[in-house]
Amino acid sequence: MYTRLQTARQQWGGTSTAIDNWLEERQQLIVSYCKLAALPPFDKQQDNQLPSQDAILGFCQLLMDYLSAGHFEVYDQIVSQCQENGSDSKSLAKALYPKIAASTDVALEFNDKYAETGSDHHFSGFDADLSTLGQALEERFGLEDELIQTLHNKHSKGSVSA
C-alpha cells in the first residue's frame, strides 16, 4: 500500500491541491492501518491483545475522512474532467466507480461494527475484518490511481485542478 502511495505522489504530486491533500490523508490512513494491524515496522501487541478502543476510533475517523474526501471532493472533480475531456474517460469513470463503491461498503461495515462499540465488546472477528478491509483498501487505491493516471495521461493539459 505504501509503495503505491509513494508512486502516486511522484506521478501526481503538485498537480492539484485536492489530490495532494487526499494523498496525505491516504498516507495517514495507511500508517494508522499498519499500526492497528501491528504490521512492520510497528510492534506486535503484547500478549496478542487487540488495539485499544481509542486506536480503533482514531483509525475509523481517518477512514471516514479519506472516504469522504474521495467521494465529495476528488471524485467530483475527476468526473467533471471526464465529462469535459471525452467519452473514453467518462466511460472509465463509470466503470471504476462501482468497484470503488464496493470498497466503500466494506469500510462502512467495518466502521459501523467497531467505531461505536464499547470497550466491553468482544472483537472475535476483528483480525479477519481488518484483513478484509485492508484488501478492499488496496484494491480501492489501485482503482483510484488508475482513474487519476488515465486522466493525467490523456488530458495532461486539463489535469484535475483545485
PDB file of C-alpha atoms in Angstrom, residues 16-161:
ATOM      1  CA  SER A  16      -3.850  19.504  -7.574  1.00  0.00           C
ATOM      2  CA  THR A  17      -4.250  20.688  -4.013  1.00  0.00           C
ATOM      3  CA  ALA A  18      -7.198  18.330  -3.596  1.00  0.00           C
ATOM      4  CA  ILE A  19      -5.170  15.334  -4.791  1.00  0.00           C
ATOM      5  CA  ASP A  20      -2.159  16.339  -2.656  1.00  0.00           C
ATOM      6  CA  ASN A  21      -4.387  16.579   0.427  1.00  0.00           C
ATOM      7  CA  TRP A  22      -6.088  13.312  -0.467  1.00  0.00           C
ATOM      8  CA  LEU A  23      -2.756  11.502  -0.832  1.00  0.00           C
ATOM      9  CA  GLU A  24      -1.670  12.933   2.526  1.00  0.00           C
ATOM     10  CA  GLU A  25      -4.866  11.518   4.053  1.00  0.00           C
ATOM     11  CA  ARG A  26      -4.117   8.197   2.343  1.00  0.00           C
ATOM     12  CA  GLN A  27      -0.688   8.137   3.976  1.00  0.00           C
ATOM     13  CA  GLN A  28      -2.175   8.807   7.408  1.00  0.00           C
ATOM     14  CA  LEU A  29      -4.736   6.059   6.806  1.00  0.00           C
ATOM     15  CA  ILE A  30      -2.080   3.541   5.742  1.00  0.00           C
ATOM     16  CA  VAL A  31       0.126   4.305   8.755  1.00  0.00           C
ATOM     17  CA  SER A  32      -2.849   4.002  11.089  1.00  0.00           C
ATOM     18  CA  TYR A  33      -3.880   0.723   9.424  1.00  0.00           C
ATOM     19  CA  CYS A  34      -0.368  -0.704   9.822  1.00  0.00           C
ATOM     20  CA  LYS A  35      -0.302   0.272  13.492  1.00  0.00           C
ATOM     21  CA  LEU A  36      -3.726  -1.263  14.076  1.00  0.00           C
ATOM     22  CA  ALA A  37      -2.723  -4.470  12.280  1.00  0.00           C
ATOM     23  CA  ALA A  38       0.674  -4.464  14.030  1.00  0.00           C
ATOM     24  CA  LEU A  39       2.421  -4.684  10.663  1.00  0.00           C
ATOM     25  CA  PRO A  40       6.126  -3.874  10.368  1.00  0.00           C
ATOM     26  CA  PRO A  41       7.681  -1.610  11.390  1.00  0.00           C
ATOM     27  CA  PHE A  42       5.159  -1.409  14.244  1.00  0.00           C
ATOM     28  CA  ASP A  43       5.488  -3.789  17.153  1.00  0.00           C
ATOM     29  CA  LYS A  44       3.027  -6.564  17.792  1.00  0.00           C
ATOM     30  CA  GLN A  45       0.505  -6.027  20.533  1.00  0.00           C
ATOM     31  CA  GLN A  46       1.654  -7.506  23.804  1.00  0.00           C
ATOM     32  CA  ASP A  47       0.182 -10.903  24.588  1.00  0.00           C
ATOM     33  CA  ASN A  48      -1.792 -10.853  21.328  1.00  0.00           C
ATOM     34  CA  GLN A  49      -4.021  -8.086  22.664  1.00  0.00           C
ATOM     35  CA  LEU A  50      -6.293  -6.162  20.365  1.00  0.00           C
ATOM     36  CA  PRO A  51      -5.620  -2.481  19.766  1.00  0.00           C
ATOM     37  CA  SER A  52      -7.150  -0.014  22.194  1.00  0.00           C
ATOM     38  CA  GLN A  53     -10.605   1.366  21.529  1.00  0.00           C
ATOM     39  CA  ASP A  54      -9.019   4.809  21.090  1.00  0.00           C
ATOM     40  CA  ALA A  55      -6.709   3.451  18.383  1.00  0.00           C
ATOM     41  CA  ILE A  56      -9.644   1.822  16.609  1.00  0.00           C
ATOM     42  CA  LEU A  57     -11.720   5.012  16.848  1.00  0.00           C
ATOM     43  CA  GLY A  58      -8.828   7.089  15.507  1.00  0.00           C
ATOM     44  CA  PHE A  59      -8.399   4.737  12.578  1.00  0.00           C
ATOM     45  CA  CYS A  60     -12.133   4.733  11.824  1.00  0.00           C
ATOM     46  CA  GLN A  61     -12.161   8.543  11.809  1.00  0.00           C
ATOM     47  CA  LEU A  62      -9.249   8.637   9.349  1.00  0.00           C
ATOM     48  CA  LEU A  63     -11.018   6.032   7.242  1.00  0.00           C
ATOM     49  CA  MET A  64     -14.243   8.046   7.102  1.00  0.00           C
ATOM     50  CA  ASP A  65     -12.320  11.259   6.341  1.00  0.00           C
ATOM     51  CA  TYR A  66     -10.494   9.558   3.468  1.00  0.00           C
ATOM     52  CA  LEU A  67     -13.686   8.118   2.005  1.00  0.00           C
ATOM     53  CA  SER A  68     -15.439  11.467   2.301  1.00  0.00           C
ATOM     54  CA  ALA A  69     -12.609  13.375   0.638  1.00  0.00           C
ATOM     55  CA  GLY A  70     -12.647  10.922  -2.235  1.00  0.00           C
ATOM     56  CA  HIS A  71     -16.384  10.915  -2.758  1.00  0.00           C
ATOM     57  CA  PHE A  72     -17.136  14.565  -2.134  1.00  0.00           C
ATOM     58  CA  GLU A  73     -14.024  16.328  -3.403  1.00  0.00           C
ATOM     59  CA  VAL A  74     -11.700  14.401  -5.664  1.00  0.00           C
ATOM     60  CA  TYR A  75     -14.192  12.133  -7.484  1.00  0.00           C
ATOM     61  CA  ASP A  76     -16.442  15.082  -8.296  1.00  0.00           C
ATOM     62  CA  GLN A  77     -13.504  16.885  -9.877  1.00  0.00           C
ATOM     63  CA  ILE A  78     -12.421  13.791 -11.774  1.00  0.00           C
ATOM     64  CA  VAL A  79     -15.922  13.135 -13.094  1.00  0.00           C
ATOM     65  CA  SER A  80     -16.177  16.774 -14.141  1.00  0.00           C
ATOM     66  CA  GLN A  81     -12.886  16.469 -16.033  1.00  0.00           C
ATOM     67  CA  CYS A  82     -14.112  13.242 -17.617  1.00  0.00           C
ATOM     68  CA  GLN A  83     -17.218  14.945 -18.915  1.00  0.00           C
ATOM     69  CA  GLU A  84     -15.131  17.761 -20.356  1.00  0.00           C
ATOM     70  CA  ASN A  85     -12.401  15.611 -21.862  1.00  0.00           C
ATOM     71  CA  GLY A  86     -14.126  12.870 -23.762  1.00  0.00           C
ATOM     72  CA  SER A  87     -16.235   9.776 -23.725  1.00  0.00           C
ATOM     73  CA  ASP A  88     -13.314   7.368 -23.123  1.00  0.00           C
ATOM     74  CA  SER A  89     -12.525   8.998 -19.797  1.00  0.00           C
ATOM     75  CA  LYS A  90     -16.194   9.234 -18.885  1.00  0.00           C
ATOM     76  CA  SER A  91     -16.639   5.514 -19.652  1.00  0.00           C
ATOM     77  CA  LEU A  92     -13.649   4.645 -17.494  1.00  0.00           C
ATOM     78  CA  ALA A  93     -15.029   6.683 -14.604  1.00  0.00           C
ATOM     79  CA  LYS A  94     -18.401   4.953 -14.915  1.00  0.00           C
ATOM     80  CA  ALA A  95     -16.723   1.531 -14.997  1.00  0.00           C
ATOM     81  CA  LEU A  96     -14.447   2.158 -11.999  1.00  0.00           C
ATOM     82  CA  TYR A  97     -16.843   3.964  -9.710  1.00  0.00           C
ATOM     83  CA  PRO A  98     -18.971   0.883  -8.809  1.00  0.00           C
ATOM     84  CA  LYS A  99     -15.783  -1.037  -7.991  1.00  0.00           C
ATOM     85  CA  ILE A 100     -14.610   1.812  -5.776  1.00  0.00           C
ATOM     86  CA  ALA A 101     -18.059   1.968  -4.171  1.00  0.00           C
ATOM     87  CA  ALA A 102     -17.772  -1.721  -3.241  1.00  0.00           C
ATOM     88  CA  SER A 103     -14.744  -0.941  -1.090  1.00  0.00           C
ATOM     89  CA  THR A 104     -16.705   1.896   0.493  1.00  0.00           C
ATOM     90  CA  ASP A 105     -19.290  -0.641   1.617  1.00  0.00           C
ATOM     91  CA  VAL A 106     -16.590  -2.789   3.259  1.00  0.00           C
ATOM     92  CA  ALA A 107     -15.157   0.281   5.001  1.00  0.00           C
ATOM     93  CA  LEU A 108     -18.552   1.442   6.229  1.00  0.00           C
ATOM     94  CA  GLU A 109     -19.316  -2.027   7.600  1.00  0.00           C
ATOM     95  CA  PHE A 110     -16.002  -2.033   9.471  1.00  0.00           C
ATOM     96  CA  ASN A 111     -16.683   1.435  10.860  1.00  0.00           C
ATOM     97  CA  ASP A 112     -20.223   0.542  11.907  1.00  0.00           C
ATOM     98  CA  LYS A 113     -19.044  -2.614  13.629  1.00  0.00           C
ATOM     99  CA  TYR A 114     -16.032  -1.232  15.516  1.00  0.00           C
ATOM    100  CA  ALA A 115     -16.239   2.557  15.869  1.00  0.00           C
ATOM    101  CA  GLU A 116     -19.272   2.658  18.117  1.00  0.00           C
ATOM    102  CA  THR A 117     -18.683  -0.369  20.302  1.00  0.00           C
ATOM    103  CA  GLY A 118     -17.828  -0.078  23.956  1.00  0.00           C
ATOM    104  CA  SER A 119     -14.668  -1.435  25.491  1.00  0.00           C
ATOM    105  CA  ASP A 120     -16.639  -4.411  26.842  1.00  0.00           C
ATOM    106  CA  HIS A 121     -17.460  -5.594  23.309  1.00  0.00           C
ATOM    107  CA  HIS A 122     -15.692  -8.759  22.208  1.00  0.00           C
ATOM    108  CA  PHE A 123     -13.839  -8.413  18.924  1.00  0.00           C
ATOM    109  CA  SER A 124     -13.564 -12.072  17.990  1.00  0.00           C
ATOM    110  CA  GLY A 125     -13.585 -11.300  14.255  1.00  0.00           C
ATOM    111  CA  PHE A 126     -11.502  -8.129  14.406  1.00  0.00           C
ATOM    112  CA  ASP A 127      -8.366  -9.509  12.736  1.00  0.00           C
ATOM    113  CA  ALA A 128     -10.326 -11.082   9.887  1.00  0.00           C
ATOM    114  CA  ASP A 129     -12.396  -7.924   9.400  1.00  0.00           C
ATOM    115  CA  LEU A 130      -9.275  -5.744   9.442  1.00  0.00           C
ATOM    116  CA  SER A 131      -7.652  -8.030   6.861  1.00  0.00           C
ATOM    117  CA  THR A 132     -10.736  -7.861   4.624  1.00  0.00           C
ATOM    118  CA  LEU A 133     -10.708  -4.082   4.936  1.00  0.00           C
ATOM    119  CA  GLY A 134      -7.001  -3.963   4.058  1.00  0.00           C
ATOM    120  CA  GLN A 135      -7.613  -5.953   0.886  1.00  0.00           C
ATOM    121  CA  ALA A 136     -10.505  -3.678  -0.066  1.00  0.00           C
ATOM    122  CA  LEU A 137      -8.386  -0.582   0.536  1.00  0.00           C
ATOM    123  CA  GLU A 138      -5.533  -1.965  -1.537  1.00  0.00           C
ATOM    124  CA  GLU A 139      -7.914  -2.593  -4.426  1.00  0.00           C
ATOM    125  CA  ARG A 140      -9.509   0.822  -3.965  1.00  0.00           C
ATOM    126  CA  PHE A 141      -6.162   2.616  -4.056  1.00  0.00           C
ATOM    127  CA  GLY A 142      -5.325   0.850  -7.302  1.00  0.00           C
ATOM    128  CA  LEU A 143      -8.650   1.818  -8.884  1.00  0.00           C
ATOM    129  CA  GLU A 144      -8.330   5.411  -7.735  1.00  0.00           C
ATOM    130  CA  ASP A 145      -4.810   5.589  -9.122  1.00  0.00           C
ATOM    131  CA  GLU A 146      -5.925   4.051 -12.416  1.00  0.00           C
ATOM    132  CA  LEU A 147      -8.591   6.686 -12.824  1.00  0.00           C
ATOM    133  CA  ILE A 148      -6.258   9.565 -11.982  1.00  0.00           C
ATOM    134  CA  GLN A 149      -3.453   8.155 -14.160  1.00  0.00           C
ATOM    135  CA  THR A 150      -5.714   7.744 -17.182  1.00  0.00           C
ATOM    136  CA  LEU A 151      -6.975  11.287 -16.880  1.00  0.00           C
ATOM    137  CA  HIS A 152      -3.475  12.594 -16.360  1.00  0.00           C
ATOM    138  CA  ASN A 153      -2.113  10.742 -19.411  1.00  0.00           C
ATOM    139  CA  LYS A 154      -4.963  11.578 -21.767  1.00  0.00           C
ATOM    140  CA  HIS A 155      -5.586  15.091 -20.605  1.00  0.00           C
ATOM    141  CA  SER A 156      -2.342  16.365 -19.132  1.00  0.00           C
ATOM    142  CA  LYS A 157      -3.127  19.963 -20.011  1.00  0.00           C
ATOM    143  CA  GLY A 158      -6.513  19.603 -18.341  1.00  0.00           C
ATOM    144  CA  SER A 159      -5.434  17.563 -15.345  1.00  0.00           C
ATOM    145  CA  VAL A 160      -7.564  17.692 -12.270  1.00  0.00           C
ATOM    146  CA  SER A 161      -7.320  21.064 -10.602  1.00  0.00           C
TER     147      SER A 161
END
